[in-house]
Coordinates of C-alpha atoms and ligand atoms in Angstrom, one line a residue:
X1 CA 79.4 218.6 167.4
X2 CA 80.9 216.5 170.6
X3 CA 82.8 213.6 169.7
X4 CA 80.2 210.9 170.4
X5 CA 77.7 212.7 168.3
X6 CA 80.1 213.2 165.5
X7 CA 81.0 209.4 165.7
X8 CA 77.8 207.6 165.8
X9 CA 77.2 210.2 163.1
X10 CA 80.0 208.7 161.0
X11 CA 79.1 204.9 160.9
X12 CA 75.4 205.4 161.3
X13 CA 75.6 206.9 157.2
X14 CA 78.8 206.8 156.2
X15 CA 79.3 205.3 152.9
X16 CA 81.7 203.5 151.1
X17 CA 83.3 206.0 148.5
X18 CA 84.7 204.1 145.4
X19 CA 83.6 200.5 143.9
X20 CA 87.5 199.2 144.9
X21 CA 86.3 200.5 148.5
X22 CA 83.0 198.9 148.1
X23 CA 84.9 195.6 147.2
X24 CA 87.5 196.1 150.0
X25 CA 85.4 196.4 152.8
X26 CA 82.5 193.4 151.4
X27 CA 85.5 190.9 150.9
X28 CA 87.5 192.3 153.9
X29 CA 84.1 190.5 155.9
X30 CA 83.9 187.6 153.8
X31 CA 87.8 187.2 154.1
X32 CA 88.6 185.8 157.2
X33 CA 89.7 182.5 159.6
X34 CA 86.4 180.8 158.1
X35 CA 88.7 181.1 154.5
X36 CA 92.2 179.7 156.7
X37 CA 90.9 177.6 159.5
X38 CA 87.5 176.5 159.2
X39 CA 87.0 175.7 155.1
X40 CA 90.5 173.6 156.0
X41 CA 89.3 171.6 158.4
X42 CA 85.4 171.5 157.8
X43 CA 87.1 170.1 154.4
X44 CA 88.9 167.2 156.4
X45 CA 86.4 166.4 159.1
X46 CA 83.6 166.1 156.2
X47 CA 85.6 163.7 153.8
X48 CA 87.5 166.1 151.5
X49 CA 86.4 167.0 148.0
X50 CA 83.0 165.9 148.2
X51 CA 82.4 168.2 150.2
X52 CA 83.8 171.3 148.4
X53 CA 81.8 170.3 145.6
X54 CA 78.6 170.8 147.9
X55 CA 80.5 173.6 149.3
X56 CA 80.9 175.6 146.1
X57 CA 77.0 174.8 144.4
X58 CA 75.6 176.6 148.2
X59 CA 77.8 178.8 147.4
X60 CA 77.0 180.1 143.9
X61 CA 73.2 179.0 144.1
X62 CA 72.3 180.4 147.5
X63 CA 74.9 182.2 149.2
X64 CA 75.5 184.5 145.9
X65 CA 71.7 185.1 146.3
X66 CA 71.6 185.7 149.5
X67 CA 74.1 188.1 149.5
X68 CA 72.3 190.2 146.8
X69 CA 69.6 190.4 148.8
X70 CA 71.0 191.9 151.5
X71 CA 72.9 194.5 149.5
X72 CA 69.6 195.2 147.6
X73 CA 67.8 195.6 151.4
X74 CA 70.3 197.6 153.0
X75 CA 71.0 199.8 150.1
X76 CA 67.5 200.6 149.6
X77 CA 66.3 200.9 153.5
X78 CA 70.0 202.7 154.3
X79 CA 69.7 201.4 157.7
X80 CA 70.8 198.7 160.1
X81 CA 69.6 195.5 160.2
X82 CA 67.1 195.3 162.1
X83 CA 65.8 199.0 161.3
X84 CA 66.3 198.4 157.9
X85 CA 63.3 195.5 157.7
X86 CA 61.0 197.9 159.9
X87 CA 61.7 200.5 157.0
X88 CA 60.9 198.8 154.3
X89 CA 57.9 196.8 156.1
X90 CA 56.9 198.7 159.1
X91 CA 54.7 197.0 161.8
X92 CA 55.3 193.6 160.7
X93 CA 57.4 191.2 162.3
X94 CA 59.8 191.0 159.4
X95 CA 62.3 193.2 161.4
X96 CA 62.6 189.8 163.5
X97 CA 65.1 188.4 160.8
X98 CA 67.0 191.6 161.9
X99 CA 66.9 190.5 165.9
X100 CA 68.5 187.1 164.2
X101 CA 71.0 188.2 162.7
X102 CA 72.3 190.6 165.8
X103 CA 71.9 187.1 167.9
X104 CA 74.4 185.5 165.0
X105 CA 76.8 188.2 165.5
X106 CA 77.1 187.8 169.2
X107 CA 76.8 183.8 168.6
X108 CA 80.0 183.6 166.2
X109 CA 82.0 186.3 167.8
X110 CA 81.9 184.2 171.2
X111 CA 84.2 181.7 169.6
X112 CA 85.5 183.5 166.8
X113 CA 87.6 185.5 168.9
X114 CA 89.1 182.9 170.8
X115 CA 90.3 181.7 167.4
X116 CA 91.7 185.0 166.3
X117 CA 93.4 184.7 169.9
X118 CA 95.3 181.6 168.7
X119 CA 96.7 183.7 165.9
X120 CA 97.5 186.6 167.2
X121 CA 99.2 184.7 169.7
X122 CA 101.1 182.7 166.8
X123 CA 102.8 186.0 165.6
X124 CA 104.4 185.8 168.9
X125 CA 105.1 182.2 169.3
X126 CA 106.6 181.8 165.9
X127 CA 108.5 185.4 166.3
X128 CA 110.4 184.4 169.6
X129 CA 111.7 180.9 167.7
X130 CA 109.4 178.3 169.5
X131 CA 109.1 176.4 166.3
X132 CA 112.5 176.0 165.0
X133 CA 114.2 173.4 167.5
X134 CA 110.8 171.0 166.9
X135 CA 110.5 168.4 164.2
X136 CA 107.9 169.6 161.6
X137 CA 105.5 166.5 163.3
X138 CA 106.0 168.1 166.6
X139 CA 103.7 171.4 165.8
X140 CA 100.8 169.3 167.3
X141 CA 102.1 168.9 170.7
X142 CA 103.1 172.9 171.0
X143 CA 99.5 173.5 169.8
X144 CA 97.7 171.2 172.0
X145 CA 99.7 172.4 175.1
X146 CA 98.4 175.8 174.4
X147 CA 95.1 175.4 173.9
X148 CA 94.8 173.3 176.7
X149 CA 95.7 176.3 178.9
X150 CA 93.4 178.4 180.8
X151 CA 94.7 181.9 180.8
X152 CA 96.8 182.0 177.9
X153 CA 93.8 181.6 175.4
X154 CA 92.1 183.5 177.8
X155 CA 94.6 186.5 178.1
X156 CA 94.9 186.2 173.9
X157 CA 90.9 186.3 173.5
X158 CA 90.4 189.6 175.0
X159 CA 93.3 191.3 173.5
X160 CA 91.3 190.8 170.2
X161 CA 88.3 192.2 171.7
X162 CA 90.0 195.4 173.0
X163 CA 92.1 195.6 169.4
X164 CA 88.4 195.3 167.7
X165 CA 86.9 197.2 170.0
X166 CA 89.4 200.2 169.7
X167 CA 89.1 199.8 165.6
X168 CA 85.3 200.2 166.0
X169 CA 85.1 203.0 168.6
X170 CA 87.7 205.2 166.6
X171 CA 85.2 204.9 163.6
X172 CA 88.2 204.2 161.6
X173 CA 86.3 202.2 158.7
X174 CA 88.5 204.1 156.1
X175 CA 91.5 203.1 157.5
X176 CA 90.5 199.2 157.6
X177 CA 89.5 199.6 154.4
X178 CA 92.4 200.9 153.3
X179 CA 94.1 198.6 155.0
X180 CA 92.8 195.3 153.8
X181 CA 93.0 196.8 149.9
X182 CA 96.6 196.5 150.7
X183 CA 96.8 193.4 152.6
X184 CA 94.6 191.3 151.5
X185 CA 96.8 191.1 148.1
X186 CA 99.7 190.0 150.2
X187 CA 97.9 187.1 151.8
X188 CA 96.9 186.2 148.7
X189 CA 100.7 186.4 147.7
X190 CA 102.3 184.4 150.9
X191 CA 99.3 182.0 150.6
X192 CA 100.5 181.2 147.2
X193 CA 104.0 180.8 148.6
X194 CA 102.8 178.7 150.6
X195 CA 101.1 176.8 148.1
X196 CA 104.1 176.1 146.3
X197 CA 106.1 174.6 149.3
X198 CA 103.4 172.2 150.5
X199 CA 102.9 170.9 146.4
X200 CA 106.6 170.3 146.3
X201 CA 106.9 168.0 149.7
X202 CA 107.2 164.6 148.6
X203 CA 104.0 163.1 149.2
X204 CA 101.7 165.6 148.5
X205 CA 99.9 164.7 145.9
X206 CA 97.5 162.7 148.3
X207 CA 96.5 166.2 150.0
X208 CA 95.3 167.4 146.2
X209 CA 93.9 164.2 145.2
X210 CA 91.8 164.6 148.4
X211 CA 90.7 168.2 147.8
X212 CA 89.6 167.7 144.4
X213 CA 88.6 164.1 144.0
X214 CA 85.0 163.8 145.4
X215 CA 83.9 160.5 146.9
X216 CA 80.0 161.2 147.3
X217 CA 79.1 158.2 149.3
X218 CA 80.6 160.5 152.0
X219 CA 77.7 163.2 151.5
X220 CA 75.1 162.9 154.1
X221 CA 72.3 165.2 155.2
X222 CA 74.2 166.7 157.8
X223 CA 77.4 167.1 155.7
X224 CA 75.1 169.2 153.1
X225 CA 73.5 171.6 155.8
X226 CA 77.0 172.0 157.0
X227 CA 78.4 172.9 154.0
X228 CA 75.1 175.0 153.4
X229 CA 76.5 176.3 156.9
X230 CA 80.1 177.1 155.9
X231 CA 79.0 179.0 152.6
X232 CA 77.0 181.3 154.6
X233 CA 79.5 182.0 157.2
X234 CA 82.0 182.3 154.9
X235 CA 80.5 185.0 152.7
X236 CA 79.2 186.6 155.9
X237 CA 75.2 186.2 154.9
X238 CA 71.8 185.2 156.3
X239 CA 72.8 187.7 159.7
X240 CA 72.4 191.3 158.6
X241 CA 76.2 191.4 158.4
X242 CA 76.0 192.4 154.6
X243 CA 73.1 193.8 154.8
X244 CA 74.4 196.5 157.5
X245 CA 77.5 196.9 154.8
X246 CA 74.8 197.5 152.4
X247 CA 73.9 200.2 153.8
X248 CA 76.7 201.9 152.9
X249 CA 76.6 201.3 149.5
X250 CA 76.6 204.1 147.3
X251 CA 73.5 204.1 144.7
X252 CA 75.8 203.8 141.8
X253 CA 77.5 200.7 142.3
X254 CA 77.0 197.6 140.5
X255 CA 75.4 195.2 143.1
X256 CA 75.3 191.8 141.8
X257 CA 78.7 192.2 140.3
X258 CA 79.9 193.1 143.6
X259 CA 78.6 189.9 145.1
X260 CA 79.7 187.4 142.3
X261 CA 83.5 189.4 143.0
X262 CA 83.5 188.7 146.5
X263 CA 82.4 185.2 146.5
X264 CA 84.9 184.1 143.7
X265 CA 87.6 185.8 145.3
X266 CA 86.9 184.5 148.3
X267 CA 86.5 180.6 147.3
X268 CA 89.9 181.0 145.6
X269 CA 91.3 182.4 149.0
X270 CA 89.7 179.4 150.2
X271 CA 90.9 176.7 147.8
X272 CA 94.3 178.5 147.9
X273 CA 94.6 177.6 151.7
X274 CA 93.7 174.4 151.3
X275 CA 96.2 173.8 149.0
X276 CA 99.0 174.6 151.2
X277 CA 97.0 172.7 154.4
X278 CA 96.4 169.3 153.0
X279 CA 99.5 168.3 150.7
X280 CA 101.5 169.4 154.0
X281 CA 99.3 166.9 156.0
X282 CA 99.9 164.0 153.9
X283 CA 103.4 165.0 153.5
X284 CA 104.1 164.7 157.4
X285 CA 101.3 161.8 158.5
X286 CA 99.3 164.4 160.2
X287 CA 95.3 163.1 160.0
X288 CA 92.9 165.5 158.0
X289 CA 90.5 165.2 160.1
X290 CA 92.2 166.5 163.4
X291 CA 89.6 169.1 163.7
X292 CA 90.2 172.9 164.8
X293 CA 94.0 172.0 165.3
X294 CA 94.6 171.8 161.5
X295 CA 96.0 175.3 160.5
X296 CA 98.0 175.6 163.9
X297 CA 99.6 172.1 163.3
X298 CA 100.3 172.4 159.7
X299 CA 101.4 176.1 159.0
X300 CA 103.9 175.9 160.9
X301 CA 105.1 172.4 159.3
X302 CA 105.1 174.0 156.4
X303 CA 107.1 176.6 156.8
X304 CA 109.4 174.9 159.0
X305 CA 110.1 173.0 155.7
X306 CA 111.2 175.9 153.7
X307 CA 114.5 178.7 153.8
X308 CA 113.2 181.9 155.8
X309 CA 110.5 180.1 157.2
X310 CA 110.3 181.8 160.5
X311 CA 109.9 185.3 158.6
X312 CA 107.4 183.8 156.7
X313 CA 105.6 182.3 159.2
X314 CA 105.6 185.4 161.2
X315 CA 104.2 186.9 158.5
X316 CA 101.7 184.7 157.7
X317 CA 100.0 184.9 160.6
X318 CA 100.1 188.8 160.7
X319 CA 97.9 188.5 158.0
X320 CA 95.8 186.0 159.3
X321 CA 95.0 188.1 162.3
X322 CA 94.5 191.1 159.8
X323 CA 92.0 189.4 157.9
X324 CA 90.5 187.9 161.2
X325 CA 90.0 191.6 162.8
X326 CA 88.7 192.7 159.3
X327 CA 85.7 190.0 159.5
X328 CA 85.6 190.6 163.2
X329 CA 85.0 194.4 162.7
X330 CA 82.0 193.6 160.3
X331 CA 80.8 191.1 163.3
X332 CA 81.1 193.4 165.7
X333 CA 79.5 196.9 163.5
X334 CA 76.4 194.4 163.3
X335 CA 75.6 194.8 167.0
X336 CA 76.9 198.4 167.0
X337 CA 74.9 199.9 164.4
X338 CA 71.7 198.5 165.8
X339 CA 72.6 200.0 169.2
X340 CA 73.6 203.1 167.8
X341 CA 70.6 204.0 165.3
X342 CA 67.8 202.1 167.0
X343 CA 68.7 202.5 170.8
X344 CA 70.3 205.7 170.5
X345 CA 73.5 204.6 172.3
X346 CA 76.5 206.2 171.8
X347 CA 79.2 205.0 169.6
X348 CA 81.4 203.6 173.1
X349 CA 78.3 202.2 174.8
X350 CA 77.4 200.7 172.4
X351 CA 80.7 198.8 171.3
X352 CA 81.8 198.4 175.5
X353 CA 78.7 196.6 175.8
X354 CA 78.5 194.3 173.1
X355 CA 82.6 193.3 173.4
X356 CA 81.7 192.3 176.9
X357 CA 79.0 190.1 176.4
X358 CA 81.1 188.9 173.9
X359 CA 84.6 188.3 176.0
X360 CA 82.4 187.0 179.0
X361 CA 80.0 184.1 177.4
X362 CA 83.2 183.9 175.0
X363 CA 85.0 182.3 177.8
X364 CA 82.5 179.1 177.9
X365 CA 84.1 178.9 174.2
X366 CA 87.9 179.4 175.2
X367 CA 87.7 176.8 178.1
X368 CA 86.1 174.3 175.8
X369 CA 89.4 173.0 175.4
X370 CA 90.4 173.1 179.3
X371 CA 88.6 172.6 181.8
X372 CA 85.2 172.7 180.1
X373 CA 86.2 170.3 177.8
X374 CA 84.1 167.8 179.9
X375 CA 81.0 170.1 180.1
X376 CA 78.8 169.2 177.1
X377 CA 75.2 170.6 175.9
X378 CA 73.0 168.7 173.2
X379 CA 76.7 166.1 173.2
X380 CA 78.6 169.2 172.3
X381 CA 81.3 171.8 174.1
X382 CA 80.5 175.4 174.5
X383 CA 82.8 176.3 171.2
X384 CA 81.2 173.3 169.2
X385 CA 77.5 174.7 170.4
X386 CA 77.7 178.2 169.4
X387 CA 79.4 177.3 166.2
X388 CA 77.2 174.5 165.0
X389 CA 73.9 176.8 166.1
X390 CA 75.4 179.9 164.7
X391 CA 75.9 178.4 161.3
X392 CA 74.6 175.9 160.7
X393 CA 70.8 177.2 162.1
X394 CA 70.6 181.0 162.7
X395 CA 72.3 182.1 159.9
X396 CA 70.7 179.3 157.7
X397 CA 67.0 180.2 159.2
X398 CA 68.3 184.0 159.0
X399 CA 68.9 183.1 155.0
X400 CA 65.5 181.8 154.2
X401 CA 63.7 184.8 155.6
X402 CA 65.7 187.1 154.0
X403 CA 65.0 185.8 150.2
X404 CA 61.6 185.0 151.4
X405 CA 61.6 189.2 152.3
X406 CA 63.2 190.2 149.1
X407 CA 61.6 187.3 146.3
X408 CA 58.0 188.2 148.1
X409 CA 57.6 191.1 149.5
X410 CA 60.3 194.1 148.2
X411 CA 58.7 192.3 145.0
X412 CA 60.3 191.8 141.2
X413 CA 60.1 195.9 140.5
X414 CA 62.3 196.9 143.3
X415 CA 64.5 194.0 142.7
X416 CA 65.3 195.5 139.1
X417 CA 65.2 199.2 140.4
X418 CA 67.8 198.2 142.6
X419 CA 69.6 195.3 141.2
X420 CA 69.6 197.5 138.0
X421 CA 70.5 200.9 139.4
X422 CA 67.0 201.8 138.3
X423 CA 67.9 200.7 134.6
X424 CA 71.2 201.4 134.3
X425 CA 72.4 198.6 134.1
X426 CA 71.6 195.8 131.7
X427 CA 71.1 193.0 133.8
X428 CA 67.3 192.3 133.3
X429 CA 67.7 188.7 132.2
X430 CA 70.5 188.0 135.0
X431 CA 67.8 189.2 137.6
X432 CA 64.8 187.6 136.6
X433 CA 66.6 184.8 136.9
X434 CA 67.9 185.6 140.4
X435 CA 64.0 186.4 141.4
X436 CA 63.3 183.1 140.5
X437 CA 66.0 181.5 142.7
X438 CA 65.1 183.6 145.9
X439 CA 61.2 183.6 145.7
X440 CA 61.7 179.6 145.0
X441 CA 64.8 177.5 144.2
X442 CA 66.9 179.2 148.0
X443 CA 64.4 179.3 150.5
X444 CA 63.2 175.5 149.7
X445 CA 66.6 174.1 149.0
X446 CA 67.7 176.0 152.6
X447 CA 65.0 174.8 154.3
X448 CA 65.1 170.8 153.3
X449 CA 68.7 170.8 154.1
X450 CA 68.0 172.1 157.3
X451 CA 65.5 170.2 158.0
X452 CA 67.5 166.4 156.2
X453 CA 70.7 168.0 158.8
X454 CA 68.8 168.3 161.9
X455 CA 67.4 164.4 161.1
X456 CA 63.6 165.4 160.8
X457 CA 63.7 164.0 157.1
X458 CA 65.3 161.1 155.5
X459 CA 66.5 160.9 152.4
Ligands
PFF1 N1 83.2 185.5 156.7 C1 84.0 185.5 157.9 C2 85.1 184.4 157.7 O1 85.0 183.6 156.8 O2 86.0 184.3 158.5 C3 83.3 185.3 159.2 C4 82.1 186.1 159.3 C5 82.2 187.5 159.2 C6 80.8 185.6 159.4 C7 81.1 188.3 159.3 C8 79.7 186.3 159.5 C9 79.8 187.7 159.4 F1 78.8 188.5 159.5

C-alpha cells in the first residue's frame, strides 16, 4: 500500500478505540478559543450573566440534542458529512445539510486561525519578557499595537495553518488524542490557578457578581440567537463537525452519555475562564465589553499580578494554542474527510487545498483590524462577517435540519437502536424524551430565535 492510499485509508475508517479516547477527541473539538476567548467576551459584550443563563438552557436543551444527533448519524452512516446524509437518505437533498456544514468549517476557520495566531504568538511575546516592564493596565496598548499590524498577524495566521495542516496530513489523530487526554487536565489545572489569583485581587467581586447575577432586561432577540450561536460553536454542532467524529465511534460506546460529558465539562472550562477574565477586569478598570481584546488584555494582567507569572503565562498560552489546534484539527478533518471519501482526493490534496482557501480568504479576517478595518459588509468587518454568519446562521440553520433529519426521518426505532446500542442500554425513557425535543421543542425554538435575531419577528 503507497503512503497516500494507506493514509486516506486511516482517517477515512479509523475509529476511536476506548470510551476515554472517544471523550478525548469529542471534547478535544468542543475545547477550544470559543471556551477562552469568545464565551469571555461574548459574556461582556452581551451584558454578563444574563446571558450565560441563556447560554447554558441552548446549551443543555438544544445543543446536547443536537450533538446526539450527529453522533447517532455519523455512527450509523460511518461516513463523512456530507456522504453520511446520502447514506442514510439517498437521492434526496438531505445531504445538502452536509454541503453546510463543510461551508461552516471553511467560514470559522477563516478567522479562527487568525485567533489561534494571536496565541501562538503570545507564547512568544510573553516568553521573551515583553510583559514584565508594563503596568498590568498597559496589556491593552501591547495588544492593540499588534493586532493593528499587517504581517505579524499575518505571518502568525499561517504558521497555524501549516502546524494544522502537518497534524492532519501525518494522520496523527492518535497522537492528538493522546495529547489532549494529557493536556487538557493541565489547562483545566492552570485555569484554576488562574482562577484563584483573579478572586483574590481586591476588587473582584464585581467580575463574579457580573458573571452570575443575571439582569434580563439586557436579553434581546439578538442576544438569544447569539447565545443560541455560541452554544453551538462551542460544542462544535449543527456543521457535520461531530457528526464526522461520529463516525468514528465505535458501536459500543455510550452515546448520549458521551455528549452530556463533553458539554458539562466543557461549560465548566468555560465558566472556569471566566472566572479568572472578569474579576481581573474589574480589578484593573479594564471595560467588559472591550470585545475580541479581552483574553489578550487580561491574562496577561493577571499573571503579571502573581509570583512566577511569566512561566505561567507562558504556559498558559501553550495550552491555549493546544486546545486551539485540537478544535482546529476537527475544523479542518470536516473538509478533509469529504474530499477524501467523496472526491477521491488524496489525503495531501485534500488538506493543501482546503488550508489555502482557508489562509487566503482568512486574510480578509486578519486585516480586519488593519487596514481593512474601514472595509465593512452588511455594517460589519471581514472577521465580524464570517463569524456572525458562521454562527450565528449556518451552523444554527445547519442545527435545525439536522434534528429535523434525525426526529423525522432516521425515525424513533433507529433513534433507540442507536441511542441504546440496540438495547443495551437502558435509556428508553431518556430518549423518548430526547425524540420529543428534536422532532419538536429544537428545531422550533432554533428557528424563532433565528428568525426574532435577524429582526423578522418581534417579540
Ligand atoms: N468548539 C470550538 C471552540 O469552542 O473553540 C470551535 C469549533 C470547533 C467549532 C469545531 C466548530 C467545530 F466544528
Amino acid at each position: 500500500m503507497n503512503i497516500k492510499t494507506e493514509l486516506s485509508t486511516y482517517t477515512k475508517r479509523e475509529s476511536f478505540t476506548t470510551s476515554l479516547g472517544v471523550l478525548a477527541a469529542t471534547l478535544g473539538s468542543a475545547v477550544g478559543l470559543g471556551n477562552i476567548w469568545k464565551f469571555p467576551f461574548m459574556t461582556g459584550q452581551n451584558g454578563g450573566a444574563a446571558f450565560v443563563l441563556l447560554y447554558l438552557v441552548c446549551v443543555l436543551f438544544i445543543g446536547l440534542p443536537v450533538m446526539i444527533s450527529e453522533f447517532i448519524i455519523g455512527r450509523r452512516a460511518k461516513a463523512n458529512c456530507v456522504s453520511a446524509f446520502k447514506k442514510l437518505e439517498p437521492n434526496k437533498p438531505w445531504y445538502l445539510t452536509g454541503v453546510i456544514g463543510v461551508l461552516s468549517a471553511f467560514l470559522i476557520m477563516f478567522f479562527y486561525t487568525d485567533v489561534a495566531g494571536w496565541v501562538y504568538s503570545y507564547i512568544f511575546k510573553s516568553a521573551s519578557g515583553v510583559f514584565n516592564t508594563i503596568k498590568p493596565t498597559e496589556t491593552a496598548n501591547v495588544f492593540s499595537s499588534f493586532i493593528s499590524g499587517v504581517w505579524g498577524p499575518l505571518f502568525w495566521q499561517w504558521v497555524v495553518l501549516v502546524v494544522v495542516s502537518i497534524i492532519i496530513i501525518a494522520g496523527v489523530t492518535n497522537g492528538i488524542e493522546r495529547m489532549t487526554k494529557t493536556l487538557l487536565p493541565i489547562l483545566f489545572v492552570l485555569l484554576v490557578i488562574c482562577d484563584i489569583r483573579a478572586l483574590t485581587l481586591p476588587g473582584a467581586v464585581k467580575g463574579v457578581v457580573y458573571l452570575f447575577k443575571p439582569d434580563l432586561s439586557k436579553i434581546t432577540g439578538a442576544v438569544v440567537l447569539s447565545a443560541l450561536g455560541l452554544a453551538f460553536f462551542k460544542l462544535s454542532v449543527g456543521m457535520g463537525c461531530m457528526t464526522t467524529y461520529g463516525s468514528y465511534i465505535g458501536d459500543a460506546e455510550n452515546l448520549p452519555r458521551n455528549a452530556l460529558r463533553v458539554a458539562l465539562s466543557d461549560t465548566l472550562v468555560s465558566i472556569l475562564a471566566g472566572l479568572a477574565i472578569f474579576p481581573t477586569v474589574f480589578a484593573f478598570g479594564f471595560k467588559p465589553e472591550a470585545g475580541a481584546s479581552l483574553l489578550f488584555i487580561t491574562i496577561p494582567a493577571v499573571f503579571k499580578a502573581m509570583p512566577f507569572g511569566q512561566i505561567f503565562m507562558v504556559l498558559f498560552f501553550i495550552l491555549s494554542a493546544i486546545a486551539a489546534t485540537g478544535a482546529m484539527i476537527s475544523l479542518l478533518e470536516v473538509p478533509v474527510a469529504y474530499f477524501t471519501e467523496q472526491w477521491k482526493w488524496s489525503r495531501t490534496s485534500a488538506t493543501v487545498v482546503s488550508a489555502v482557501i482557508m489562509g487566503g480568504v482568512g486574510v480578509l479576517a486578519t486585516l480586519s483590524t488593519s487596514v481593512l478595518s474601514k472595509t465593512l459588509v452588511f455594517g460589519k468587518t471581514f472577521f465580524d462577517l464570517f463569524d456572525y454568519l458562521s454562527s450565528n446562521i449556518f451552523l444554527t440553520v445547519g442545527g435545525i435540519f439536522i434534528c429535523l433529519f434525525v426526529g423525522w426521518k432516521l425515525g424513533k426505532q433507529v433513534i433507540l437502536d442507536e441511542a441504546s446500542n440496540h438495547g443495551i442500554l437502558n435509556n428508553q425513557t431518556v430518549m423518548s424524551v430526547f425524540t420529543f425535543v428534536v422532532r419538536y421543542v429544537a428545531p422550533v425554538a432554533i428557528f424563532i430565535v433565528l428568525l426574532s435575531g435577524l429582526g423578522i419577528i418581534k417579540f
